[in-house]
Short mmCIF file of C-alpha atoms in Angstrom, two decimals:
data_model
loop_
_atom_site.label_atom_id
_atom_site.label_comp_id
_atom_site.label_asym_id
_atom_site.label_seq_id
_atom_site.Cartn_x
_atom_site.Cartn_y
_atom_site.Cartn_z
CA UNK A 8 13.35 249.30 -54.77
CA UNK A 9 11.72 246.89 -52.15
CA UNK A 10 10.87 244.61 -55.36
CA UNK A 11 13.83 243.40 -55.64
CA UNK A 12 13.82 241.38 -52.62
CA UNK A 13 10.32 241.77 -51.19
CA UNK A 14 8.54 238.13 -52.86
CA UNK A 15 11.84 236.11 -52.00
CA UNK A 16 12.04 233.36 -49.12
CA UNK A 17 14.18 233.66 -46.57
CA UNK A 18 17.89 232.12 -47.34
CA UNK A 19 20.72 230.50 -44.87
CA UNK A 20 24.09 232.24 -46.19
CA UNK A 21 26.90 229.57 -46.03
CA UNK A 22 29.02 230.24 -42.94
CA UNK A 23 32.65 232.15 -43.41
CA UNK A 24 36.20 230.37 -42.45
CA UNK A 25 36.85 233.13 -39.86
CA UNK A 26 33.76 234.63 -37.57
CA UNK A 27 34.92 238.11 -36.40
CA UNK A 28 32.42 238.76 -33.21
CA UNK A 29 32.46 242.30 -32.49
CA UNK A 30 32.28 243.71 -28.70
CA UNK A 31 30.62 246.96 -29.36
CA UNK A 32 30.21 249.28 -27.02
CA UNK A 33 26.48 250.30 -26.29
CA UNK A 34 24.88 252.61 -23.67
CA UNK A 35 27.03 252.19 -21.30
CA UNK A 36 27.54 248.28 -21.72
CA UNK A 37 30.97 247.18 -22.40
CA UNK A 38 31.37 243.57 -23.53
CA UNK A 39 34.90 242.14 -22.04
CA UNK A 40 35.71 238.39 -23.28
CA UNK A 41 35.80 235.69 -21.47
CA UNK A 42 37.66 233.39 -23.90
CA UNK A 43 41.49 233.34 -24.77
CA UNK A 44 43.04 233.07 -27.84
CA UNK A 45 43.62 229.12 -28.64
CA UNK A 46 40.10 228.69 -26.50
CA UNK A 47 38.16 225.90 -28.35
CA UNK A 48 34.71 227.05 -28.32
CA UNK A 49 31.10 225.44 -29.05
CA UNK A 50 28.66 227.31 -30.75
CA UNK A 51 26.01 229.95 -28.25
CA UNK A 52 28.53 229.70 -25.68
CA UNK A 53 28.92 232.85 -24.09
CA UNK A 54 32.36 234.32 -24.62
CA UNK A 55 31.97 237.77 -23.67
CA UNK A 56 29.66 239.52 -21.29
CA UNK A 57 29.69 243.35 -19.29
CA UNK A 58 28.99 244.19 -15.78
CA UNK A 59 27.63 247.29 -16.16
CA UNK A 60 23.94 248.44 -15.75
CA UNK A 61 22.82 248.02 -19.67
CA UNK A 62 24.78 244.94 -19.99
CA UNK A 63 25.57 242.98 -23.28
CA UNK A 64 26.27 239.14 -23.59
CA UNK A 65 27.95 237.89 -26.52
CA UNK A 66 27.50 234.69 -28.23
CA UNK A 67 29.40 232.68 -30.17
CA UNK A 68 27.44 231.54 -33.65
CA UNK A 69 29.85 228.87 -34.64
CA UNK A 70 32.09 225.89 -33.11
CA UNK A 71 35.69 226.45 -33.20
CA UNK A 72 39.07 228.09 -31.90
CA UNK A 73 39.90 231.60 -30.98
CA UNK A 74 42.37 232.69 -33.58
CA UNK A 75 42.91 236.21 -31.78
CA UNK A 76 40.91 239.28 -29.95
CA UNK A 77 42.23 242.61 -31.20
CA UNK A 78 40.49 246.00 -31.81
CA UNK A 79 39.85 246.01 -36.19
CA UNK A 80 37.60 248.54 -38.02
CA UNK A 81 34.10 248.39 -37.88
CA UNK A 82 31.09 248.80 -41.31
CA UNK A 83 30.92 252.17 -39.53
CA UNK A 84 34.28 253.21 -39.65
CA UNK A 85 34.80 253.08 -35.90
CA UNK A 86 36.79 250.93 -33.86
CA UNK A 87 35.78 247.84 -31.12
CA UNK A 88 37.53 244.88 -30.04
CA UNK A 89 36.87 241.53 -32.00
CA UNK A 90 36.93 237.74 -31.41
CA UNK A 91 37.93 235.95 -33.94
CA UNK A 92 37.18 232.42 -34.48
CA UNK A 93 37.95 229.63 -36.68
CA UNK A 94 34.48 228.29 -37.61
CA UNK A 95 35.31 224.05 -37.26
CA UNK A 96 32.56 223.20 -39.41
CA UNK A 97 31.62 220.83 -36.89
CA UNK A 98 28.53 223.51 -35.24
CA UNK A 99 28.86 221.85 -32.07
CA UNK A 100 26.70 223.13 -29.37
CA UNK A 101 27.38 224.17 -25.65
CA UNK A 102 25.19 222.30 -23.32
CA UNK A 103 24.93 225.37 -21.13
CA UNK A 104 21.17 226.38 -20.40
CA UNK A 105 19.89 229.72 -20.73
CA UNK A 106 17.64 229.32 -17.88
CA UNK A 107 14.17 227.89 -17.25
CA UNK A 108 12.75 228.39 -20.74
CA UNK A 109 9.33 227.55 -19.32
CA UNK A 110 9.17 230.17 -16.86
CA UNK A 111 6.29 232.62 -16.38
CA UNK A 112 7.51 235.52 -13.78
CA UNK A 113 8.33 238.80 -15.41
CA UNK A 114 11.61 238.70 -13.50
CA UNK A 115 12.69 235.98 -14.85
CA UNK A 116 11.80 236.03 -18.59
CA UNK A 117 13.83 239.37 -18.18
CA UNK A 118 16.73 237.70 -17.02
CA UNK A 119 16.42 235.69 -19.65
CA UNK A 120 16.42 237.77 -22.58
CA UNK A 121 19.57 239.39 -20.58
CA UNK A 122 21.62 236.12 -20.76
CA UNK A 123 20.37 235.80 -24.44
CA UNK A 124 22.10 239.06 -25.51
CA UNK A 125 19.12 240.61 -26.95
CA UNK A 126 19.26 243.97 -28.09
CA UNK A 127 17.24 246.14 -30.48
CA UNK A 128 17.24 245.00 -33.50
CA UNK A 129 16.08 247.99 -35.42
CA UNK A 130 19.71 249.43 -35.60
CA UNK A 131 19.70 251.19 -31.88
CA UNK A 132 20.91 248.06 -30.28
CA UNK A 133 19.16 249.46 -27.08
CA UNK A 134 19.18 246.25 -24.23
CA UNK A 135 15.94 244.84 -24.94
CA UNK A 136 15.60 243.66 -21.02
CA UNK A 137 16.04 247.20 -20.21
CA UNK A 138 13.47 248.84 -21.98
CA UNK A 139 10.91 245.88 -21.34
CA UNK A 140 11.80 246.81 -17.39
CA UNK A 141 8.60 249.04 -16.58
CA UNK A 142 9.01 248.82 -13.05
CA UNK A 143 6.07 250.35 -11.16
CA UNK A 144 4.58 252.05 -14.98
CA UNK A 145 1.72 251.13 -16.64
CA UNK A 146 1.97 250.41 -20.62
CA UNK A 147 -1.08 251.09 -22.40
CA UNK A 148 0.43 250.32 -25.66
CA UNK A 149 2.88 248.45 -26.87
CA UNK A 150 3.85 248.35 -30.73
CA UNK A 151 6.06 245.95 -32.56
CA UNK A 152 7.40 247.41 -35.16
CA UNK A 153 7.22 246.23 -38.65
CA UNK A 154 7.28 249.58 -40.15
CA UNK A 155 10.21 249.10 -42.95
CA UNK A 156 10.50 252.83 -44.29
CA UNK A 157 14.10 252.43 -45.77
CA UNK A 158 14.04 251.49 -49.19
CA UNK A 159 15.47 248.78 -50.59
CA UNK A 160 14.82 246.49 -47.06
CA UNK A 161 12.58 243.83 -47.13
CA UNK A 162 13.88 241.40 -43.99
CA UNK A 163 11.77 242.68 -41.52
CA UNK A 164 8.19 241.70 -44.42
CA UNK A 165 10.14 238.67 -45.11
CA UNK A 166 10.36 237.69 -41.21
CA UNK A 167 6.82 238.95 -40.68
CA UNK A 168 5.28 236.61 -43.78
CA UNK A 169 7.41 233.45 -43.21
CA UNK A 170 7.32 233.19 -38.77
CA UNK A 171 4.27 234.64 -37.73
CA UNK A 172 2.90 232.39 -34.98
CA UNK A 173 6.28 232.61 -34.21
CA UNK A 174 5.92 236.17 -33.71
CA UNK A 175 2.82 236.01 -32.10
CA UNK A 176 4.36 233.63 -29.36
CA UNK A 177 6.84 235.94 -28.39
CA UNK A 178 4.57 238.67 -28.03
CA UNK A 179 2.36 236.88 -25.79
CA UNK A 180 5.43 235.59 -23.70
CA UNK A 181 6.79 239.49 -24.06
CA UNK A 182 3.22 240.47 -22.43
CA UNK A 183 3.87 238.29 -19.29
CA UNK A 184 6.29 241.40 -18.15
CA UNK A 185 4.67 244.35 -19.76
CA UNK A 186 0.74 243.53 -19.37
CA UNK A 187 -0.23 246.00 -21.70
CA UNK A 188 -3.91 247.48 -21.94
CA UNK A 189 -3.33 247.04 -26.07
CA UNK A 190 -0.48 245.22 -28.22
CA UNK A 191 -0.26 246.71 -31.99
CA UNK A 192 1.58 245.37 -35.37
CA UNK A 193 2.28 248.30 -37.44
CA UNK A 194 3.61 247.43 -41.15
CA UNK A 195 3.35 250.41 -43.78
CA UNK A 196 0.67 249.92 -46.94
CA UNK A 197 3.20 248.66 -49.06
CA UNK A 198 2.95 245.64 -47.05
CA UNK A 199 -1.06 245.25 -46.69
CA UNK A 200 -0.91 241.79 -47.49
CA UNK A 201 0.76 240.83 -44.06
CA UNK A 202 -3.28 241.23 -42.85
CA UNK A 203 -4.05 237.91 -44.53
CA UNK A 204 -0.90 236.27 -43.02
CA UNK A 205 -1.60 237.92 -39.19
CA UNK A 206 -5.47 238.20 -39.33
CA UNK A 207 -6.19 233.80 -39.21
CA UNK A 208 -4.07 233.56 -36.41
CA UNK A 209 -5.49 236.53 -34.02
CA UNK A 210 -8.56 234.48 -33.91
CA UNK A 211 -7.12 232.62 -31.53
CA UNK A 212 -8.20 233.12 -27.25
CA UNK A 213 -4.17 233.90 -26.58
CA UNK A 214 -4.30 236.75 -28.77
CA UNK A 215 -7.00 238.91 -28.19
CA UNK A 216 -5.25 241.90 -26.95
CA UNK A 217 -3.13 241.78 -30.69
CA UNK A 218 -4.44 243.99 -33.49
CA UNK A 219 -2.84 244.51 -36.93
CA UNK A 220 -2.85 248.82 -37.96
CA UNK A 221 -1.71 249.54 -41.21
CA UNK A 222 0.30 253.08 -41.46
CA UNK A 223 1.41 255.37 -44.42
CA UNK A 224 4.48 254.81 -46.74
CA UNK A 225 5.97 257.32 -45.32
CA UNK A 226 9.97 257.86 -44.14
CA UNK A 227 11.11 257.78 -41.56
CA UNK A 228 7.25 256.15 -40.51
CA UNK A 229 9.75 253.28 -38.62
CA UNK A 230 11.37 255.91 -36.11
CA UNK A 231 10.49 254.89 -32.84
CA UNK A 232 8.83 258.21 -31.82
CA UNK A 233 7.33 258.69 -35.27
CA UNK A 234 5.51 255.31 -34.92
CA UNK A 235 4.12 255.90 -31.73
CA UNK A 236 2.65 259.27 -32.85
CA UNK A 237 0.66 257.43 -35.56
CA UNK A 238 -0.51 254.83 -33.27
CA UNK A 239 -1.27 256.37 -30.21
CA UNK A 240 -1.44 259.99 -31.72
CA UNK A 241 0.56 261.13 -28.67
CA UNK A 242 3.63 263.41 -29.09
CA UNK A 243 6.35 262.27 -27.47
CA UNK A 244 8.37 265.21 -25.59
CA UNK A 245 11.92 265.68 -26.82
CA UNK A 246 13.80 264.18 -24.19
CA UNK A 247 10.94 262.12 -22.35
CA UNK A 248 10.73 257.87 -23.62
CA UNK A 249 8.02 256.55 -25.11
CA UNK A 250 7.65 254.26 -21.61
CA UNK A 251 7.01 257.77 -19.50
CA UNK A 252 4.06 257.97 -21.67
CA UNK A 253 2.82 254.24 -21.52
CA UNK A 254 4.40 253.15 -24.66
CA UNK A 255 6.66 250.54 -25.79
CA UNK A 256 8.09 250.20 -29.18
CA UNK A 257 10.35 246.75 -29.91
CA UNK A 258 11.58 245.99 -33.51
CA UNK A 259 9.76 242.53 -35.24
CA UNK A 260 13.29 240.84 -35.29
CA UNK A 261 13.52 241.81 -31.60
CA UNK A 262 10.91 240.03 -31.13
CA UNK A 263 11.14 237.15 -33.05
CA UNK A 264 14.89 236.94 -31.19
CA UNK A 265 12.59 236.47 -27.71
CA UNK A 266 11.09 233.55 -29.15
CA UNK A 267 14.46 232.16 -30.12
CA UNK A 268 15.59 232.61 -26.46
CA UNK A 269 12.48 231.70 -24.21
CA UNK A 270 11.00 228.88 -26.56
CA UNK A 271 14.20 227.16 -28.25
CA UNK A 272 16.43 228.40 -25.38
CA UNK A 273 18.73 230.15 -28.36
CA UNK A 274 21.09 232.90 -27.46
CA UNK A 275 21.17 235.87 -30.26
CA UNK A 276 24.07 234.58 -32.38
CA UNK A 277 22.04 235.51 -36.01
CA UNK A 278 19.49 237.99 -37.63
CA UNK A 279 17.99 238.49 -40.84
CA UNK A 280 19.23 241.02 -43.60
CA UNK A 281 18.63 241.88 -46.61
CA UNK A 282 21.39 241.95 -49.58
CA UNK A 283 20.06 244.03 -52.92
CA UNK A 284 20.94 247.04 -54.97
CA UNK A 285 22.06 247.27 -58.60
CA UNK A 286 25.46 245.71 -58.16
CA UNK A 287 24.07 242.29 -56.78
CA UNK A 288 23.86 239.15 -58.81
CA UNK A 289 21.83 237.12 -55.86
CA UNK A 290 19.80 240.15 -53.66
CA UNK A 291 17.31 238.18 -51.22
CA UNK A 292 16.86 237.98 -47.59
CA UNK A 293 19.24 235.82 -45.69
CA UNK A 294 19.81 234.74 -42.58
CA UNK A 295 23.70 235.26 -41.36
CA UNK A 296 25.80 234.81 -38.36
CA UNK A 297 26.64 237.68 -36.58
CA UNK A 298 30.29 238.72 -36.71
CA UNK A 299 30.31 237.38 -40.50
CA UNK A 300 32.36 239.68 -42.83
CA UNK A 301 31.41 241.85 -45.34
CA UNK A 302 33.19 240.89 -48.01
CA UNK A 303 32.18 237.20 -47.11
CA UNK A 304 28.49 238.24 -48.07
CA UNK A 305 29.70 239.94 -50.84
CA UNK A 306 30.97 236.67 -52.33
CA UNK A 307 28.42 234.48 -51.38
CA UNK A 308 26.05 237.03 -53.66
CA UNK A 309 28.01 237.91 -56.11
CA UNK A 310 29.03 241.22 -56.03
CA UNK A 311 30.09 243.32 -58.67
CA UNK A 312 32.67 245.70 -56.71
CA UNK A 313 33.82 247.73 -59.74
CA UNK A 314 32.86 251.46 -59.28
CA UNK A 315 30.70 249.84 -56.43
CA UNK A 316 29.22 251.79 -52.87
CA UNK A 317 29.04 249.48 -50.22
CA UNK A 318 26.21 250.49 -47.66
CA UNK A 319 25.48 248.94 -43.66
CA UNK A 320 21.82 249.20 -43.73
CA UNK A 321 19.37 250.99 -45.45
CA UNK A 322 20.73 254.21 -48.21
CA UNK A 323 18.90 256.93 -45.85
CA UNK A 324 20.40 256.60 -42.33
CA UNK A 325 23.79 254.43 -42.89
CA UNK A 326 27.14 254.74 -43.74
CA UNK A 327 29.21 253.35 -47.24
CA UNK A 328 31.76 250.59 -46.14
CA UNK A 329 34.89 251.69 -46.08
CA UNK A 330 36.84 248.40 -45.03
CA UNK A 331 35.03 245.28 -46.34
CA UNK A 332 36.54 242.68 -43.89
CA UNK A 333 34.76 244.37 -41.15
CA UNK A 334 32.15 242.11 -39.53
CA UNK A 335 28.07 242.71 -39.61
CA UNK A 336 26.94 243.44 -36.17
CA UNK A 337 23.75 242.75 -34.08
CA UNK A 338 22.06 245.75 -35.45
CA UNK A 339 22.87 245.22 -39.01
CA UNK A 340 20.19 245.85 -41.11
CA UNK A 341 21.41 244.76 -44.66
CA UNK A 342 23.91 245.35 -46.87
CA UNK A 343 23.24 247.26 -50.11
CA UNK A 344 25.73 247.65 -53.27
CA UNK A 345 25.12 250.61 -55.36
CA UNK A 346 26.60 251.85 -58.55
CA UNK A 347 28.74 255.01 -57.54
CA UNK A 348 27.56 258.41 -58.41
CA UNK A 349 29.55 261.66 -58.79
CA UNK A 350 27.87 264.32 -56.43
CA UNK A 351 28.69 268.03 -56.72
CA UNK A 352 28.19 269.86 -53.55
CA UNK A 353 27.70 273.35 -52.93
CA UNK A 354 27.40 276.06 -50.47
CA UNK A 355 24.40 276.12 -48.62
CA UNK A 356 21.64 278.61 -49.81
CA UNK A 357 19.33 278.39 -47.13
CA UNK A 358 16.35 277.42 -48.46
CA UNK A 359 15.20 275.83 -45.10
CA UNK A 360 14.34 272.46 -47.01
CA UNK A 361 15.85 270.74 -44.54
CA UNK A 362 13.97 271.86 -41.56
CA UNK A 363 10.73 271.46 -43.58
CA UNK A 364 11.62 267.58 -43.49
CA UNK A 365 13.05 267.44 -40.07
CA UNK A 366 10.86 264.89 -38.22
CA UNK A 367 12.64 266.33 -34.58
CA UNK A 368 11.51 269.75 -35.71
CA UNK A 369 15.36 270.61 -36.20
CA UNK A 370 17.59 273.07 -37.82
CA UNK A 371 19.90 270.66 -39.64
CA UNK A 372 21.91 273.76 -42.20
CA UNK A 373 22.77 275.41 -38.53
CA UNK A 374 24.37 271.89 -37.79
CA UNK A 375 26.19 272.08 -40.60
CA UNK A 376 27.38 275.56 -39.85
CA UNK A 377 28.51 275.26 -36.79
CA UNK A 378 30.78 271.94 -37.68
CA UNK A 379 32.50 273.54 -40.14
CA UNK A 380 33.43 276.24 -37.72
CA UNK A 381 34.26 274.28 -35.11
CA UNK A 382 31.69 275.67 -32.79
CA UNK A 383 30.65 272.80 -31.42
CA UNK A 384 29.09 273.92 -28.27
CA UNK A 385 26.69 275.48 -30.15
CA UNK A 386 25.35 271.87 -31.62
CA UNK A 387 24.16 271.25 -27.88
CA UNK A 388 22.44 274.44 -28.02
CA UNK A 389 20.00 273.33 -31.14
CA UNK A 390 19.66 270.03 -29.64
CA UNK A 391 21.62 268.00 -31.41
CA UNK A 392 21.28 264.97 -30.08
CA UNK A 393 17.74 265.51 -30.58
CA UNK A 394 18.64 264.28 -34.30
CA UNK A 395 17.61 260.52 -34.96
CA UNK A 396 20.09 260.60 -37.95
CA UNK A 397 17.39 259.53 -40.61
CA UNK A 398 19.37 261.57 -43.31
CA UNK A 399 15.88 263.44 -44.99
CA UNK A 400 17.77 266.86 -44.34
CA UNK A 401 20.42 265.48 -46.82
CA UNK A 402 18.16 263.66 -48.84
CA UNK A 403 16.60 266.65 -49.54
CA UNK A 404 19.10 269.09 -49.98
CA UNK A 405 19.52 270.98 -53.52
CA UNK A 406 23.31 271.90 -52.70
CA UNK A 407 23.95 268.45 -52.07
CA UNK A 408 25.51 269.56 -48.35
CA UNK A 409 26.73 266.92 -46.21
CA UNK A 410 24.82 267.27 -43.54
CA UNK A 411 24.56 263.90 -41.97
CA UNK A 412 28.07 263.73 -41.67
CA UNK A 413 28.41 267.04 -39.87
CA UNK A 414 25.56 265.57 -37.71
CA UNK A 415 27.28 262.08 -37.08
CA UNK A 416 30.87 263.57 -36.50
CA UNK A 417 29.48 266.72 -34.49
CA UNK A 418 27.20 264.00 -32.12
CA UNK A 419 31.10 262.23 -31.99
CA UNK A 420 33.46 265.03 -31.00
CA UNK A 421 30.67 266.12 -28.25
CA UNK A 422 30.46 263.12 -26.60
CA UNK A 423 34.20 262.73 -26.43
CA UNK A 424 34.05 266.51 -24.84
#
């Protein structure tokens, strides 16, 4: 379903009345505002930041007041505080620097992309400072990631096509701190073409570390430890990072959101999505302000909501809408609207499908099992958290069992033990 959007340019989605910036907690890093309700503010200027070890700063993408800052639903279901802001129009912008934009230490380009608020933006929303950090480790290779395995999503080809010396910048600024032996773009078959787009411009002296490797159409081929296997053809340990083994893997958008901050001094206040499935009168790629809600996009496309699904991402790893004023976050992938099916579940019958698929080598029915008894210290025994939630156990699945939920929830009630 990647036709849909794939051969469209890349579109500005006219800004909401009301920004709702979400402060979600991360890692560790909790976001605390800075700002006070009535607060005028101007557009990138920081209004809420955390003190913890994987920190978080927030941004705001418009110019205008702070209505109010309370905790609201999130396109997951769960709960964070919010900003809200009245957009003024106006897009005024804070005169605050970043930093030295110009700068070549490692330490400081780090610090940089720390003030910026970058995060992954392949969904993980990992701090992107922190896992550039290799302290004392060699990194023999590091991969950007342009491996779109959902279907329907097209933002990160769109991105790739339409800002590649952009891209390329970034890397090379991105290889001041890592100095890695090899850099790689991956992008999967279906996007070949990208070699015509990339291959001119790796001519060039500053880029002769770069290569371009095409990889299979396969799901889930973007998983961070699946790509690296198919790069490097090392197996990364459950429980070891890809860094332990000289390996870096950072999303395209990430990426391109360096550039933003170390070239044009821009703090990560937007990101590319894409808006498609059956229900949409407009699908594209667009480029939106984070903290802009749902139902917002839905407008500005022209949903048709009747007997509708609402999904946060791509139809494999993310979850249908339930409240529609909730706000897209940093690691918003897309939003897709489906027509909504009847599906008739059953008991499992153990046909071990879903550990055939398993990419983590997992016994997802046994997840499933144990849920629904409420044995949940038994999830921790079959590594649970092992699970990178990519939904081809429940994909699938002849009895239709849901086993992503039980997965998801199971993940939720653990860490709250």
């Amino acid at each position: 379903m990647k036709d849909i959007t794939k051969d469209k340019e890349i579109i500005i989605l006219k800004d909401p009345e009301i920004i709702k910036i979400p402060l979600i907690e991360k890692f560790g890093g909790k976001p605390k505002p800075i700002v006070h309700p009535g607060e005028h503010v101007k557009r990138y200027q920081l209004i809420a930041k955390s003190e913890e070890d994987f920190s978080d700063s927030v941004h705001s993408p418009v110019s205008g007041t702070v209505q109010k800052i309370e905790t609201i639903k999130q396109v997951d279901d769960t709960e964070a505080l919010t900003i809200f802001i009245r957009n003024d129009g106006q897009d005024s912008e804070t005169q605050e620097p970043l930093g030295d934009i110009k700068t070549d230490t490692p330490d400081e380009i780090l610090e940089l992309i720390v003030k910026a608020g970058i995060v992954g933006l392949g969904g993980a929303q990992f701090p992107t400072a922190k896992k550039y950090d290799r302290k004392d480790k060699d990194v023999r290779t590091f991969i950007i990631n342009g491996a779109e395995c959902e279907p329907y999503l097209t933002a990160d080809f769109a991105l790739m096509k339409h800002h590649a010396p952009e891209i390329l910048e970034a890397i090379a600024i991105i290889d001041r701190v890592l100095d890695a032996e090899e850099i790689v773009i991956a992008f999967e078959k279906t996007n070949q073409e990208l070699e015509d787009v990339f291959g001119p411009l790796l001519n060039s002296d500053n880029y002769k570390k770069i290569t371009t490797r095409i990889v299979p159409d396969e799901y889930p081929q973007g998983g961070e430890l699946q790509l690296a296997k198919t790069i490097t053809g090392i197996e990364i340990t459950k429980g070891d990072i890809p860094l332990d083994y000289g390996i870096i893997v950072s999303n395209v958008e990430t990426v391109y959101a360096v550039y933003n901050a170390t070239v044009n001094g821009k703090p990560l206040t937007e990101r590319i999505i894409t808006i498609s499935g059956e229900r949409v009168a407009h699908p594209g790629n667009y480029r939106v302000k984070i903290g802009t809600p749902v139902e917002h996009v839905l407008e500005c496309c022209e949903v048709n909501l009747q007997d509708t699904v609402v999904i946060s991402g791509g139809p494999m790893m993310s979850p249908q809408i339930i409240d529609l004023s909730a706000p897209l976050h940093k690691g918003s992938l897309g939003l897709l609207a489906l027509p909504k099916k009847h599906i008739d579940r059953i008991a499992c019958i153990w046909c071990g499908y879903c550990v055939d698929v398993c990419p983590m080598n997992l016994m997802p029915m046994q997840f499933h099992q144990f849920y629904k008894k409420k044995q949940y210290v038994r999830l921790s025994d079959y590594d649970i958290n092992d699970c990178i939630e990519c939904g081809a156990c429940e994909y699938i699945c002849p009895s239709n069992v849901p086993l992503l939920e039980s997965i998801t929830e199971g993940k939720n009630i653990l860490k709250e033990k």
